[in-house]
């Protein structure tokens, strides 16, 4: 059976045919010649590869309005300019997604309205330009039963390829058993779940991340991704749902750097690994 460490190695090898980029949409492509109209091509080992940006946020203005907010980042609203920038950066396809941080604390009915509107609008965008955009659904994960229904609808009716969720749900870890219906549905559908951090407010409150460098983002975001993925491993969620397809934002946080330390903890301090895992954490 493939270990998580081997999976990381396979993912690196897969870059010969496909590449995943970060969320640098607003930056121009440094290698692009000014005024050049032709799409920039990415070549690996002499072969043209398809470049997919799985970390491609967007805004749906009507959904923001439902939540009582305004568009903060106009470049995240999908317009023809978006494809122009994609061409400049050499991005062939974007998996459009919406960060839930502006609506995930709303009441159930409002979350249901926002999610329905967002998913239908994103599906509409993807339907108009299917060769450049695919959609990752929004789900109201604070209400797991509703989230499972929304995921089913988004994939079956709207053709979404997966979903974006936060690294935690209003203080609840993704490994909490009450989220099992959602994970079961995601496994059954065979789609990818993109975990995007919501920061580490408990650490920010301590003041440790104050000062220069934007550490709330630079350290806080990958840290939450690391915590979320670690809980899914150590609490046995990935054992219960072995068919899950999960992508952690920002290169998986710090997790890829610590597989040996994770294994050593269970080997040397078994009292700290309270759930019997089917294989090593790595």
Coordinates of C-alpha atoms in Angstrom, one line a residue:
X1 CA 0.0 0.0 0.0
X2 CA 1.3 3.5 -0.9
X3 CA 2.6 5.5 2.1
X4 CA 2.0 9.2 2.5
X5 CA 5.7 9.8 1.9
X6 CA 5.6 7.8 -1.3
X7 CA 2.5 9.7 -2.4
X8 CA 4.5 13.0 -2.1
X9 CA 7.2 11.5 -4.2
X10 CA 4.8 10.4 -6.8
X11 CA 3.2 13.9 -6.9
X12 CA 6.6 15.4 -7.6
X13 CA 7.2 13.0 -10.4
X14 CA 3.8 13.8 -11.9
X15 CA 5.0 17.3 -12.6
X16 CA 6.4 15.9 -15.9
X17 CA 2.8 16.0 -17.2
X18 CA 1.0 18.5 -15.0
X19 CA 2.0 21.4 -12.8
X20 CA 0.2 23.1 -10.0
X21 CA 0.7 26.7 -9.3
X22 CA 0.0 29.0 -6.3
X23 CA -2.4 31.9 -5.9
X24 CA -0.3 34.6 -7.5
X25 CA -2.9 35.7 -10.0
X26 CA -2.4 39.4 -9.4
X27 CA 1.3 39.2 -10.2
X28 CA 2.5 39.5 -13.7
X29 CA 4.6 36.9 -15.4
X30 CA 8.2 38.1 -15.2
X31 CA 9.3 36.1 -18.3
X32 CA 6.5 37.5 -20.5
X33 CA 7.5 40.0 -23.2
X34 CA 5.5 43.3 -22.8
X35 CA 2.7 43.4 -25.3
X36 CA 3.0 39.7 -26.2
X37 CA -0.5 38.3 -26.9
X38 CA 0.3 34.6 -27.4
X39 CA -0.3 32.4 -24.4
X40 CA 2.9 31.7 -22.4
X41 CA 3.7 28.0 -22.5
X42 CA 5.3 25.9 -19.8
X43 CA 7.8 23.3 -20.9
X44 CA 9.3 20.6 -18.7
X45 CA 12.0 18.3 -20.1
X46 CA 11.3 19.6 -23.6
X47 CA 7.6 18.8 -23.4
X48 CA 4.7 21.3 -23.3
X49 CA 2.8 20.6 -20.1
X50 CA -0.7 21.6 -19.0
X51 CA -0.5 24.0 -16.1
X52 CA -3.4 23.9 -13.5
X53 CA -3.8 26.4 -10.8
X54 CA -5.7 24.6 -8.1
X55 CA -5.4 27.6 -5.7
X56 CA -7.4 30.1 -7.7
X57 CA -9.8 32.2 -5.6
X58 CA -12.6 34.2 -7.1
X59 CA -15.4 36.5 -5.8
X60 CA -19.1 36.4 -6.6
X61 CA -20.3 39.9 -5.9
X62 CA -24.0 38.9 -5.4
X63 CA -22.9 36.4 -2.7
X64 CA -20.8 39.0 -0.9
X65 CA -23.8 41.3 -1.0
X66 CA -25.9 38.6 0.6
X67 CA -23.4 38.4 3.4
X68 CA -23.5 42.2 3.8
X69 CA -20.0 42.7 2.4
X70 CA -18.5 44.4 -0.6
X71 CA -15.9 43.2 -3.1
X72 CA -12.5 43.9 -1.5
X73 CA -10.3 42.5 -4.3
X74 CA -11.8 43.5 -7.7
X75 CA -9.2 41.3 -9.5
X76 CA -10.9 38.2 -8.0
X77 CA -14.1 39.0 -9.9
X78 CA -14.0 36.9 -13.1
X79 CA -13.8 39.1 -16.3
X80 CA -12.0 38.6 -19.6
X81 CA -9.0 40.2 -18.0
X82 CA -8.6 37.1 -15.8
X83 CA -7.9 34.9 -18.9
X84 CA -5.5 37.5 -20.2
X85 CA -3.5 37.3 -17.0
X86 CA -3.7 33.5 -17.0
X87 CA -2.2 33.6 -20.5
X88 CA 0.6 35.9 -19.4
X89 CA 1.4 33.6 -16.5
X90 CA 1.2 30.4 -18.5
X91 CA -1.8 29.0 -16.6
X92 CA -3.9 26.8 -18.8
X93 CA -6.7 25.9 -16.3
X94 CA -7.8 27.4 -13.0
X95 CA -9.9 25.5 -10.4
X96 CA -12.0 28.4 -9.2
X97 CA -12.8 28.4 -5.4
X98 CA -14.1 30.8 -2.8
X99 CA -12.6 31.2 0.7
X100 CA -15.4 30.7 3.3
X101 CA -14.0 33.2 5.7
X102 CA -16.7 35.9 5.0
X103 CA -19.7 33.7 5.5
X104 CA -18.8 30.6 7.6
X105 CA -20.2 32.0 10.8
X106 CA -23.6 32.9 9.4
X107 CA -26.8 31.2 10.4
X108 CA -27.7 28.0 8.5
X109 CA -30.3 29.4 6.2
X110 CA -28.1 32.3 5.1
X111 CA -25.1 29.9 4.5
X112 CA -27.4 27.8 2.4
X113 CA -28.4 30.8 0.3
X114 CA -24.8 32.0 -0.1
X115 CA -23.5 28.5 -1.0
X116 CA -26.3 27.9 -3.6
X117 CA -25.6 31.2 -5.2
X118 CA -21.9 30.8 -5.3
X119 CA -21.9 27.3 -6.6
X120 CA -24.4 28.1 -9.4
X121 CA -22.5 31.3 -10.4
X122 CA -19.1 29.4 -10.5
X123 CA -20.7 26.6 -12.5
X124 CA -22.0 29.2 -14.9
X125 CA -18.6 30.7 -15.4
X126 CA -17.0 27.3 -15.9
X127 CA -19.7 26.4 -18.4
X128 CA -19.0 29.4 -20.5
X129 CA -15.2 28.7 -20.6
X130 CA -14.8 25.0 -19.9
X131 CA -11.3 24.8 -21.4
X132 CA -10.0 27.4 -18.9
X133 CA -12.0 27.0 -15.7
X134 CA -13.3 24.2 -13.5
X135 CA -15.1 24.7 -10.2
X136 CA -14.5 23.8 -6.6
X137 CA -17.7 24.0 -4.7
X138 CA -18.5 25.9 -1.5
X139 CA -20.1 24.0 1.4
X140 CA -21.5 25.0 4.7
X141 CA -19.3 22.7 6.8
X142 CA -20.5 24.1 10.1
X143 CA -23.6 22.1 9.3
X144 CA -22.2 18.7 8.1
X145 CA -25.5 17.3 6.9
X146 CA -26.1 20.3 4.8
X147 CA -22.6 20.3 3.5
X148 CA -22.9 16.7 2.4
X149 CA -26.1 17.6 0.5
X150 CA -24.4 20.7 -1.1
X151 CA -21.4 18.7 -2.2
X152 CA -23.7 16.0 -3.8
X153 CA -25.6 18.7 -5.6
X154 CA -22.5 20.6 -6.8
X155 CA -20.9 17.5 -8.2
X156 CA -23.9 15.7 -9.6
X157 CA -26.0 18.7 -10.9
X158 CA -23.4 21.5 -11.5
X159 CA -20.4 19.4 -12.6
X160 CA -18.0 20.7 -9.9
X161 CA -14.7 18.8 -9.6
X162 CA -14.3 19.1 -5.8
X163 CA -14.8 21.5 -2.9
X164 CA -12.8 24.0 -0.9
X165 CA -13.1 23.9 2.9
X166 CA -11.3 25.7 5.7
X167 CA -8.6 24.2 7.9
X168 CA -11.0 24.2 10.8
X169 CA -14.7 25.0 11.2
X170 CA -15.2 27.8 13.8
X171 CA -12.9 26.0 16.3
X172 CA -13.9 22.5 15.3
X173 CA -11.2 20.3 13.8
X174 CA -11.8 18.6 10.5
X175 CA -11.2 15.2 12.2
X176 CA -14.2 15.7 14.5
X177 CA -16.6 12.7 14.1
X178 CA -19.5 14.9 13.4
X179 CA -17.9 15.7 10.0
X180 CA -17.8 12.1 9.0
X181 CA -21.0 12.3 6.8
X182 CA -19.2 15.0 4.7
X183 CA -16.0 12.9 4.4
X184 CA -18.0 9.8 3.5
X185 CA -19.8 11.7 0.8
X186 CA -16.5 13.2 -0.5
X187 CA -14.9 9.7 -0.7
X188 CA -18.0 8.2 -2.4
X189 CA -18.0 11.0 -5.0
X190 CA -14.3 10.6 -5.7
X191 CA -13.6 14.3 -5.9
X192 CA -10.8 16.4 -4.5
X193 CA -11.1 18.4 -1.3
X194 CA -8.9 21.5 -1.2
X195 CA -8.1 22.5 2.4
X196 CA -7.5 26.2 2.7
X197 CA -6.4 27.7 6.0
X198 CA -8.4 30.3 7.9
X199 CA -5.4 31.5 9.9
X200 CA -4.5 30.8 13.6
X201 CA -6.5 33.4 15.6
X202 CA -5.6 31.7 18.9
X203 CA -1.9 32.3 18.1
X204 CA -2.5 35.8 16.8
X205 CA -4.2 36.7 20.1
X206 CA -1.0 35.9 21.9
X207 CA 0.8 38.6 20.0
X208 CA 3.6 36.3 18.9
X209 CA 2.8 37.1 15.2
X210 CA 2.8 40.8 15.5
X211 CA 5.5 42.9 13.8
X212 CA 6.8 43.0 10.3
X213 CA 6.6 40.3 7.7
X214 CA 2.9 39.6 7.8
X215 CA 3.4 36.6 10.0
X216 CA -0.3 36.0 10.5
X217 CA -0.3 34.9 6.8
X218 CA 3.3 33.8 6.2
X219 CA 3.4 31.5 9.3
X220 CA -0.2 31.4 10.5
X221 CA -1.8 30.0 7.3
X222 CA 0.6 27.1 6.6
X223 CA 0.6 26.3 10.3
X224 CA -3.2 25.8 10.3
X225 CA -2.9 23.6 7.2
X226 CA -0.3 21.5 9.0
X227 CA -2.5 21.2 12.1
X228 CA -5.6 20.3 10.0
X229 CA -3.8 17.6 8.0
X230 CA -2.1 16.2 11.2
X231 CA -5.4 15.8 12.9
X232 CA -6.8 14.0 9.9
X233 CA -3.9 11.6 10.1
X234 CA -3.5 11.1 13.9
X235 CA -7.2 10.9 14.7
X236 CA -7.7 8.2 12.1
X237 CA -9.9 10.1 9.6
X238 CA -7.8 9.0 6.7
X239 CA -7.9 5.4 7.9
X240 CA -11.7 5.5 8.1
X241 CA -12.0 7.1 4.6
X242 CA -8.9 5.8 2.7
X243 CA -10.3 6.8 -0.7
X244 CA -10.2 10.6 0.2
X245 CA -8.4 12.9 -2.2
X246 CA -7.1 15.8 -0.2
X247 CA -5.0 18.8 -1.4
X248 CA -3.5 21.0 1.3
X249 CA -2.9 24.7 0.4
X250 CA 0.5 26.3 0.5
X251 CA 2.4 23.1 -0.3
X252 CA 0.7 21.2 2.6
X253 CA 2.0 23.6 5.2
X254 CA 5.0 22.3 7.2
X255 CA 3.8 18.7 7.1
X256 CA 6.0 17.5 4.2
X257 CA 9.1 18.5 6.2
X258 CA 8.2 16.4 9.3
X259 CA 7.3 12.8 8.3
X260 CA 10.2 11.3 10.3
X261 CA 9.3 13.3 13.4
X262 CA 5.7 12.2 13.1
X263 CA 6.8 8.5 12.9
X264 CA 9.2 9.0 15.8
X265 CA 6.6 10.3 18.1
X266 CA 4.4 7.2 17.7
X267 CA 7.4 4.9 18.0
X268 CA 9.0 6.6 21.0
X269 CA 5.9 8.0 22.7
X270 CA 3.0 5.6 21.9
X271 CA 1.0 7.2 24.7
X272 CA 0.8 10.3 22.5
X273 CA -0.7 8.4 19.6
X274 CA -4.0 7.4 21.1
X275 CA -5.7 6.1 17.9
X276 CA -4.3 2.9 16.5
X277 CA -3.3 3.8 12.9
X278 CA -3.2 1.2 10.1
X279 CA 0.1 2.5 8.9
X280 CA 2.8 5.0 9.9
X281 CA 1.7 8.6 10.0
X282 CA 4.1 9.4 7.1

